[in-house]
Coordinates of N, CA and C in Angstrom, one line a residue:
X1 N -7.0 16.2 -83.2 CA -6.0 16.9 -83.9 C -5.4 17.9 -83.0
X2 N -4.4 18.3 -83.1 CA -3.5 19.0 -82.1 C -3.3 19.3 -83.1
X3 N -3.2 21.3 -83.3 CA -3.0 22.3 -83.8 C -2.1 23.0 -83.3
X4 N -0.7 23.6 -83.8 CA 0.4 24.2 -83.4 C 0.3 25.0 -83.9
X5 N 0.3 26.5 -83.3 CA 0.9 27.8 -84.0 C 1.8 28.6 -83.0
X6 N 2.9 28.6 -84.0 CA 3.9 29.0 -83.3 C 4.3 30.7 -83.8
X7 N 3.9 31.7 -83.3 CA 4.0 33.5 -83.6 C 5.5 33.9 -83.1
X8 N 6.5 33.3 -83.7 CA 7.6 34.1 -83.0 C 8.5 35.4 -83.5
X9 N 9.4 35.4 -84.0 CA 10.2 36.7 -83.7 C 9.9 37.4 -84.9
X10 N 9.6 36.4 -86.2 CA 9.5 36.4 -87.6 C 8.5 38.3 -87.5
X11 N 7.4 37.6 -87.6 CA 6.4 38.5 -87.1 C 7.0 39.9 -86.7
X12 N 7.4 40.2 -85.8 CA 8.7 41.4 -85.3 C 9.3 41.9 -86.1
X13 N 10.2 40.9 -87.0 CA 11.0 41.2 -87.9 C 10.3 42.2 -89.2
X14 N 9.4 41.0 -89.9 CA 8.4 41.7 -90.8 C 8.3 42.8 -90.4
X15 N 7.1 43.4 -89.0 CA 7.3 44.7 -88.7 C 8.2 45.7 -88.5
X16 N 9.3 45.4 -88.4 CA 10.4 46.4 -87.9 C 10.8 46.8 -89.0
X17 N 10.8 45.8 -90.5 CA 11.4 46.0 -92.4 C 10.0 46.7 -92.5
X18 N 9.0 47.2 -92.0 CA 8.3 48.0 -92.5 C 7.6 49.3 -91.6
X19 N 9.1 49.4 -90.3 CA 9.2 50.5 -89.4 C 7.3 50.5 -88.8
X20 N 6.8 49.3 -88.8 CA 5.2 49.4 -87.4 C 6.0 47.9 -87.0
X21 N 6.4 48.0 -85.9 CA 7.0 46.7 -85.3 C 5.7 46.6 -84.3
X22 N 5.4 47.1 -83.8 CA 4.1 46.8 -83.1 C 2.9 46.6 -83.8
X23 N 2.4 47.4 -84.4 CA 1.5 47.0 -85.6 C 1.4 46.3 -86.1
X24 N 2.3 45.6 -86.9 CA 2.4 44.7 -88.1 C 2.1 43.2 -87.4
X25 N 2.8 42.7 -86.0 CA 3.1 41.9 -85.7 C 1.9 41.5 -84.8
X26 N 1.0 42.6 -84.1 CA -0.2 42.3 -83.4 C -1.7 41.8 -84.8
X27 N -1.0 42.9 -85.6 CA -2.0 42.5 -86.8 C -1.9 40.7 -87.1
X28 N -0.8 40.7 -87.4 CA -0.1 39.2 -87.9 C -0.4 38.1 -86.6
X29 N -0.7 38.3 -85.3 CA -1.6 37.6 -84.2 C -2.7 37.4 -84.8
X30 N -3.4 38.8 -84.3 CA -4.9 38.4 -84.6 C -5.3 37.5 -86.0
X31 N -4.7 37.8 -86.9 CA -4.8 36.6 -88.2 C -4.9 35.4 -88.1
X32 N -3.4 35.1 -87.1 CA -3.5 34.0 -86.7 C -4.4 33.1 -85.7
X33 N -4.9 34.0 -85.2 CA -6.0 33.1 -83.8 C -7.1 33.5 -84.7
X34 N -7.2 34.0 -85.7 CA -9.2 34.1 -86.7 C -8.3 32.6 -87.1
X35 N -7.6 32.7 -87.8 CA -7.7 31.2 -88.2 C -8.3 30.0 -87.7
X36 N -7.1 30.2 -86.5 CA -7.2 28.8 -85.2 C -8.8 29.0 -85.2
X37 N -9.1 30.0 -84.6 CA -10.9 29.9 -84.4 C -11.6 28.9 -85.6
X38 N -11.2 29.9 -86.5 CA -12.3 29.5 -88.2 C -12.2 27.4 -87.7
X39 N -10.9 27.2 -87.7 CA -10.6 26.0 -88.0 C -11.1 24.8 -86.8
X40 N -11.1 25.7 -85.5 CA -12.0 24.7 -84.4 C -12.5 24.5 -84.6
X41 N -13.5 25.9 -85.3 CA -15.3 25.7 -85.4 C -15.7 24.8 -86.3
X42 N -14.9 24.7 -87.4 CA -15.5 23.9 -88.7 C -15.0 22.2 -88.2
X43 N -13.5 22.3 -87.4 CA -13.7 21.0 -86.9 C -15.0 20.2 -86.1
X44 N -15.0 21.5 -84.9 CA -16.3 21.2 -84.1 C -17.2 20.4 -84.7
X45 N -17.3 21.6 -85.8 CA -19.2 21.4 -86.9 C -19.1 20.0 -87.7
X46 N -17.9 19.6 -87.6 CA -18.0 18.0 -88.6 C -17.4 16.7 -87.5
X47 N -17.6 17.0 -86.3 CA -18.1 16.1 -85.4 C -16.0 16.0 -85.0
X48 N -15.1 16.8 -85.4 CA -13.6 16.5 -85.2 C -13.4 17.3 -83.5
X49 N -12.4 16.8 -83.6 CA -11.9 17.3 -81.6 C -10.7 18.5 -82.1
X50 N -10.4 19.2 -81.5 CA -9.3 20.0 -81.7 C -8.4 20.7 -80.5
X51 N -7.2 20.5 -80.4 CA -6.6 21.0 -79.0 C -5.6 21.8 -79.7
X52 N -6.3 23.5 -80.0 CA -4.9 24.6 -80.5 C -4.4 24.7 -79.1
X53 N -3.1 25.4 -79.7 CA -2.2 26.1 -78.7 C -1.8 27.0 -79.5
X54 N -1.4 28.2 -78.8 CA -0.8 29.4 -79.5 C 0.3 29.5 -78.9
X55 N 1.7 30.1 -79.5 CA 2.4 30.3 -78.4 C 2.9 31.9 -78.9
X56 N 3.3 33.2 -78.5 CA 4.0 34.0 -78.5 C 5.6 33.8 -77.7
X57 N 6.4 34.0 -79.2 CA 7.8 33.5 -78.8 C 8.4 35.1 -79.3
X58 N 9.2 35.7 -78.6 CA 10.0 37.1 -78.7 C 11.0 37.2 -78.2
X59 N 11.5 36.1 -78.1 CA 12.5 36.0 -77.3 C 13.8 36.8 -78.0
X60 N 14.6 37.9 -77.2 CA 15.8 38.2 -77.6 C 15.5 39.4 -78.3
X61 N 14.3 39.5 -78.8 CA 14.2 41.1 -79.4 C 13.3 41.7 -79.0
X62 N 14.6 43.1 -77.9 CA 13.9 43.8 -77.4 C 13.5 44.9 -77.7
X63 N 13.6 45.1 -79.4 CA 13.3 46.0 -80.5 C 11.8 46.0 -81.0
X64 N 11.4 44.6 -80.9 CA 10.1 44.0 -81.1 C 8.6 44.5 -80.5
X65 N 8.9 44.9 -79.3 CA 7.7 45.9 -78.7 C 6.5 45.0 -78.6
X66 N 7.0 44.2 -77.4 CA 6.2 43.0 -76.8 C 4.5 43.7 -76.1
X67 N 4.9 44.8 -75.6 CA 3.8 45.6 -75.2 C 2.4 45.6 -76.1
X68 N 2.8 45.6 -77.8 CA 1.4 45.6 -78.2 C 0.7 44.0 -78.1
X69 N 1.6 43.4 -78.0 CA 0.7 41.8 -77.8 C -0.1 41.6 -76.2
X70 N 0.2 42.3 -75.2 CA -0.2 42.2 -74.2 C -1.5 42.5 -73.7
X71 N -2.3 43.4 -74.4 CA -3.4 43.7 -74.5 C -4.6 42.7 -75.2
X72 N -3.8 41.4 -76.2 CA -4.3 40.3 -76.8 C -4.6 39.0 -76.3
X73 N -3.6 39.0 -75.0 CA -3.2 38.1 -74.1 C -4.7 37.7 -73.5
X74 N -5.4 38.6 -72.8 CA -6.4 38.5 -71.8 C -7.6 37.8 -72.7
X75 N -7.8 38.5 -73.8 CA -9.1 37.4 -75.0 C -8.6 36.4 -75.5
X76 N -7.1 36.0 -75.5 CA -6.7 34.9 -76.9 C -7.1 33.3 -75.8
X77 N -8.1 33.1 -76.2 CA -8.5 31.8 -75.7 C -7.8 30.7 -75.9
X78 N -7.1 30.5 -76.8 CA -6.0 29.4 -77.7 C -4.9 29.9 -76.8
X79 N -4.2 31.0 -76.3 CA -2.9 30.8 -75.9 C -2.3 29.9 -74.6
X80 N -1.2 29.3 -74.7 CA -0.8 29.0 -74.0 C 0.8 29.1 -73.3
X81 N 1.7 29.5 -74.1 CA 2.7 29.4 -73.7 C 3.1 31.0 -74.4
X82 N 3.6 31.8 -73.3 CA 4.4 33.0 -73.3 C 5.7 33.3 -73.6
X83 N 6.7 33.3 -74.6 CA 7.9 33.5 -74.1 C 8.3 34.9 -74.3
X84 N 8.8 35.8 -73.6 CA 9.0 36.9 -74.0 C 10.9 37.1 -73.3
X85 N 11.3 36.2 -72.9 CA 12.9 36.1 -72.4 C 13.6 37.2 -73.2
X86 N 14.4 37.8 -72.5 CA 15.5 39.2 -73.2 C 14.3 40.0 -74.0
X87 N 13.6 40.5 -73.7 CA 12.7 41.8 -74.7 C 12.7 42.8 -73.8
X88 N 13.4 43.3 -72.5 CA 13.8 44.0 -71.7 C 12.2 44.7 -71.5
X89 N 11.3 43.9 -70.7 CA 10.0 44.5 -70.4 C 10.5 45.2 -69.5
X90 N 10.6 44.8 -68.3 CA 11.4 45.9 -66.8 C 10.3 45.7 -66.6
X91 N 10.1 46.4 -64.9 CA 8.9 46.5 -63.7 C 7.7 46.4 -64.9
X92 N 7.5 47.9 -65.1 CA 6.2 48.5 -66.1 C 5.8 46.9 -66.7
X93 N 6.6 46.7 -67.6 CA 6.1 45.5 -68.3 C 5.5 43.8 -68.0
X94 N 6.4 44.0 -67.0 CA 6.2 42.3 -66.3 C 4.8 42.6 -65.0
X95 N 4.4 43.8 -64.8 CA 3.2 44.2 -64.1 C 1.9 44.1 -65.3
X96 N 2.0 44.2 -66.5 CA 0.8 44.2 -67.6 C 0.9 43.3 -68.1
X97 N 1.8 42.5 -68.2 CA 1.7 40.8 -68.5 C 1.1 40.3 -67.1
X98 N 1.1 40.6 -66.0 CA 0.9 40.1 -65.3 C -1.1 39.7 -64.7
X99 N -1.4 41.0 -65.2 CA -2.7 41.5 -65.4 C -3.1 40.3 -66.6
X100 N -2.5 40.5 -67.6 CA -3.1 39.9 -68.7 C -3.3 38.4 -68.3
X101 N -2.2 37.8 -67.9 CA -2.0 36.3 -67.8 C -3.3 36.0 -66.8
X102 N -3.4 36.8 -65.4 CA -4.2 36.7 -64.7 C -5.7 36.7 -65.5
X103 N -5.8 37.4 -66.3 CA -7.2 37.2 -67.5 C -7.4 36.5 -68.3
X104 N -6.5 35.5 -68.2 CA -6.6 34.5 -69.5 C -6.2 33.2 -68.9
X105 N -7.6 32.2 -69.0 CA -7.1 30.8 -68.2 C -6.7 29.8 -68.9
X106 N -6.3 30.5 -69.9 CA -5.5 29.1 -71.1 C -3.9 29.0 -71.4
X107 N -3.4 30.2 -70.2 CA -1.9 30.1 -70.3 C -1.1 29.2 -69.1
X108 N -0.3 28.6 -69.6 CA 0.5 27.7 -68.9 C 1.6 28.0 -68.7
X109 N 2.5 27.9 -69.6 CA 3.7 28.8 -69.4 C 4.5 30.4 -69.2
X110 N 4.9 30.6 -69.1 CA 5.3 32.4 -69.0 C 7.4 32.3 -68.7
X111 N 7.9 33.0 -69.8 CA 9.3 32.8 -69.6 C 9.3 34.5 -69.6
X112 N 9.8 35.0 -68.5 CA 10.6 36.4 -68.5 C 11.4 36.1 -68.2
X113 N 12.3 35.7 -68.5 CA 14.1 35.6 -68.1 C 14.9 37.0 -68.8
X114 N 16.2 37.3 -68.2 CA 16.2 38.1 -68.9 C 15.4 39.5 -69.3
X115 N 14.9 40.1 -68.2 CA 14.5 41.3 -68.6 C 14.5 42.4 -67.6
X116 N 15.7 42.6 -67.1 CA 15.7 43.9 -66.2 C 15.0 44.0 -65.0
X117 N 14.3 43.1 -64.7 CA 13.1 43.0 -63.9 C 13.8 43.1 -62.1
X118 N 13.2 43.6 -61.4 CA 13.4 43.9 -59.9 C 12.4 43.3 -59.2
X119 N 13.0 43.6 -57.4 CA 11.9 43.2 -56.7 C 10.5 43.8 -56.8
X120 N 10.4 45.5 -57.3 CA 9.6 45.9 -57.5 C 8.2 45.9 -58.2
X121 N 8.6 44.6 -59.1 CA 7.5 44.1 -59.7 C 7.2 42.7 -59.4
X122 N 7.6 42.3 -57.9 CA 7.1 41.0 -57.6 C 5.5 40.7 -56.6
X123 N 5.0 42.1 -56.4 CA 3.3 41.8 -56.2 C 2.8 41.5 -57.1
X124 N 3.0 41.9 -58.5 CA 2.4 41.6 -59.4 C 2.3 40.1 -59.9
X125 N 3.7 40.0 -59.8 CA 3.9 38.7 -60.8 C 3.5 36.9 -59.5
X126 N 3.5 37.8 -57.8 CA 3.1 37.2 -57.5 C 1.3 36.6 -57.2
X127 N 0.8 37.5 -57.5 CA -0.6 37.5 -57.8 C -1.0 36.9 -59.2
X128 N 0.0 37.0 -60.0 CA -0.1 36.2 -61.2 C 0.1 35.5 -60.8
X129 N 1.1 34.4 -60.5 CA 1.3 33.1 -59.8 C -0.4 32.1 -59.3
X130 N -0.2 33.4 -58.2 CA -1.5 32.8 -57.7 C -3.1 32.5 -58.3
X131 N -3.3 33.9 -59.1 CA -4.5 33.7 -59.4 C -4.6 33.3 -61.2
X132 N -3.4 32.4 -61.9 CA -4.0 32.1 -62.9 C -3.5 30.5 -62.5
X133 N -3.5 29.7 -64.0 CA -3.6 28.7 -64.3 C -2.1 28.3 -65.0
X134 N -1.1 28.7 -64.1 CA 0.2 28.9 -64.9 C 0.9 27.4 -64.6
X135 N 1.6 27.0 -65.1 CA 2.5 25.4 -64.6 C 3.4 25.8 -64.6
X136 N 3.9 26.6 -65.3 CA 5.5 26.5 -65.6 C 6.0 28.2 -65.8
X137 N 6.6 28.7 -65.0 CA 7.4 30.2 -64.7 C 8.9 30.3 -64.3
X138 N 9.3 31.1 -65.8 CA 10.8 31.4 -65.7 C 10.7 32.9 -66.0
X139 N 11.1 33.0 -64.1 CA 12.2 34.5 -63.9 C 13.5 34.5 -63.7
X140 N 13.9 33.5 -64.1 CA 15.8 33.3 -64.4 C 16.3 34.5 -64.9
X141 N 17.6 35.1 -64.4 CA 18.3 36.0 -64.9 C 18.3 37.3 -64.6
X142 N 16.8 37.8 -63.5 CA 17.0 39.1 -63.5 C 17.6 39.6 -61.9
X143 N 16.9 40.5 -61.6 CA 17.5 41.3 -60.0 C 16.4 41.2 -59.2
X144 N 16.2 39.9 -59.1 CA 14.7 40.4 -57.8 C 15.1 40.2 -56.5
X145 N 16.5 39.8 -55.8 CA 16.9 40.0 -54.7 C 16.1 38.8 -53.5
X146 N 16.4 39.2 -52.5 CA 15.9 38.0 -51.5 C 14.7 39.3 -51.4
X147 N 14.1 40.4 -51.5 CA 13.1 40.9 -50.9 C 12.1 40.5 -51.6
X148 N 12.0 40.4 -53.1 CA 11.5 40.3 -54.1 C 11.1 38.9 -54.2
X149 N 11.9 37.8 -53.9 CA 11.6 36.2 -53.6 C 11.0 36.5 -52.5
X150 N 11.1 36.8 -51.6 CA 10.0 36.5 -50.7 C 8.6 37.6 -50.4
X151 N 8.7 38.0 -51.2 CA 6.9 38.6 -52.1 C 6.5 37.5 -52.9
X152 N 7.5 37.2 -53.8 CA 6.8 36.0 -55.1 C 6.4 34.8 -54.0
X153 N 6.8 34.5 -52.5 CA 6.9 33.5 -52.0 C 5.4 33.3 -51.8
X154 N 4.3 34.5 -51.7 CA 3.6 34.1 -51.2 C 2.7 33.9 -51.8
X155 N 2.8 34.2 -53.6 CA 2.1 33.7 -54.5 C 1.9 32.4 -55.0
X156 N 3.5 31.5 -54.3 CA 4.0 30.5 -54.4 C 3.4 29.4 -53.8
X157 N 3.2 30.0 -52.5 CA 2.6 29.2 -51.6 C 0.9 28.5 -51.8
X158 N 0.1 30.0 -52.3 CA -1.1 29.8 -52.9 C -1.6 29.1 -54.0
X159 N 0.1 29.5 -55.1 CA -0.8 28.5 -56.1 C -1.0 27.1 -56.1
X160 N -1.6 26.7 -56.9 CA -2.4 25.0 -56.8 C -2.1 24.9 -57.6
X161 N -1.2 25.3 -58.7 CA -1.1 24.6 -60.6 C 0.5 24.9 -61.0
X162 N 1.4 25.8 -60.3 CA 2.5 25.8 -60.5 C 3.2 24.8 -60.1
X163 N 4.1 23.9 -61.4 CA 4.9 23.2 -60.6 C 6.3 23.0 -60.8
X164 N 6.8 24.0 -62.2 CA 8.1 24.4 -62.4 C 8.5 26.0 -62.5
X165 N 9.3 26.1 -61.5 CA 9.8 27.7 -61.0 C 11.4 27.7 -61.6
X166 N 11.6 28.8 -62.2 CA 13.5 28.8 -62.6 C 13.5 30.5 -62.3
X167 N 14.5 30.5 -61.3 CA 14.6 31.7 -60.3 C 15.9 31.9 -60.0
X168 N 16.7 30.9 -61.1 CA 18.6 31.2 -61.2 C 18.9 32.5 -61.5
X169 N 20.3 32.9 -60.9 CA 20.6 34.2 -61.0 C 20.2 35.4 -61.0
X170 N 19.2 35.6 -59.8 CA 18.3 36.7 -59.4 C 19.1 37.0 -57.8
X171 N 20.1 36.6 -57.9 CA 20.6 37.9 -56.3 C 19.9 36.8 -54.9
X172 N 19.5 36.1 -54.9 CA 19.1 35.2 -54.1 C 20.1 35.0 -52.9
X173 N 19.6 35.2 -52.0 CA 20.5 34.9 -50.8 C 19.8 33.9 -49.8
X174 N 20.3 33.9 -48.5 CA 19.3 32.8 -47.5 C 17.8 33.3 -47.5
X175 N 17.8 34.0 -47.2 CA 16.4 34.6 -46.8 C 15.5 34.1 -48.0
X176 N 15.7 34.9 -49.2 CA 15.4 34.2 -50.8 C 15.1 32.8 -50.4
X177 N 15.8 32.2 -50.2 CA 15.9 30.6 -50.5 C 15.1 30.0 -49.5
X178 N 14.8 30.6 -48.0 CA 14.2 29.8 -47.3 C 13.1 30.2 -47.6
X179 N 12.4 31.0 -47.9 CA 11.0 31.7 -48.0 C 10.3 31.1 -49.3
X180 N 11.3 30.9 -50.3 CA 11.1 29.8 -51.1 C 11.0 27.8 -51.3
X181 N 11.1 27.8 -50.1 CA 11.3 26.5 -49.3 C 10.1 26.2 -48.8
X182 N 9.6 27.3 -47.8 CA 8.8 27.4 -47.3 C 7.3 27.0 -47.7
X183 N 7.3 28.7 -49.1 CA 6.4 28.5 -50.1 C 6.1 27.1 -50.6
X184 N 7.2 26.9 -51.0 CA 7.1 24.7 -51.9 C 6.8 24.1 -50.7
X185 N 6.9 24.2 -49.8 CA 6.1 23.3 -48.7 C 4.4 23.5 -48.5
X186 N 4.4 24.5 -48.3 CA 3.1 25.0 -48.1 C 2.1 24.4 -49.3
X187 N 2.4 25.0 -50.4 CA 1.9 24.8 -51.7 C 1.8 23.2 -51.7
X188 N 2.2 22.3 -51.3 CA 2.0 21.2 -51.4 C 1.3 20.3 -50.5
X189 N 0.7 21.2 -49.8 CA -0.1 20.7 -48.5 C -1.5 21.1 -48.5

């Protein structure tokens, strides 16, 4: 049985019509992964197979206050796919998802497109790269420049499970692009 739960903006919304946008919506998580849990176990217990996924979708609302979910990230055993595109994390933010992701080996995806983000937060996100279990990372859309690509490059190079990168419209110039070349070479060897 493959189990989908999909936590997206809804959640946010609810919170914000009752002015705890953070509150309401981390509460409205944790509910949902006691579920997922309740419902493994009792599969487990009657001899059933079960593959959850959780996904956190926030995409576009940067009103939403992505921050309280991030602290949930590192225990939610079920998650797997991140989106948090336009919630305008900036440096601060995309460094504590980055921690988190790194804590949690059931995430695969991660989309920060769209969020202010600089070269300044590319140790972070390149040490995420490297030390989780990611496949798929979109930093499309922000300002991480060629210095910034080639910090991420070398998280690039190390990881062993990344294998789709979207890095459009980040200021990329040669330097960017060959250190990124480089990286995909390395990484494949």
């Amino acid at each position: 049985i493959d189990q989908t739960d999909s936590l997206d903006s809804q959640a946010a919304q609810i919170g914000a019509a009752r002015n705890e946008p953070g509150l309401d919506a981390r509460s409205m998580l944790l509910s949902q992964l006691d579920s997922l849990r309740a419902l493994s176990a009792e599969l487990l217990h009657h001899g059933g197979c079960i593959s959850p996924r959780v996904e956190i979708q926030l995409k576009g609302h940067s009103s939403c206050q992505p921050f309280a979910f991030l602290d949930l990230v590192g225990a939610c055993t079920v998650l797997s796919h991140i989106d948090l595109g336009s919630c305008n994390l900036r440096d601060s933010g995309a460094a504590c998802l980055a921690t988190a992701v790194i804590n949690n080996r059931t995430v695969r995806a991660v989309d920060v497109s769209c969020n202010n983000l600089t070269g300044a937060c590319c140790v972070e996100l390149s040490r995420c790269i490297d030390s989780s279990s990611i496949t798929s990372f979109d930093i499309s859309t922000n300002q991480l420049g060629d210095i910034g690509v080639q910090v991420l490059a070398n998280g690039i190079a190390r990881s062993r499970t990344l294998d789709t990168l979207s890095l459009s419209r980040n200021g990329v110039g040669r330097a960017g692009a060959f250190a990124i070349a480089g990286a995909i070479v390395t990484s494949q060897s």
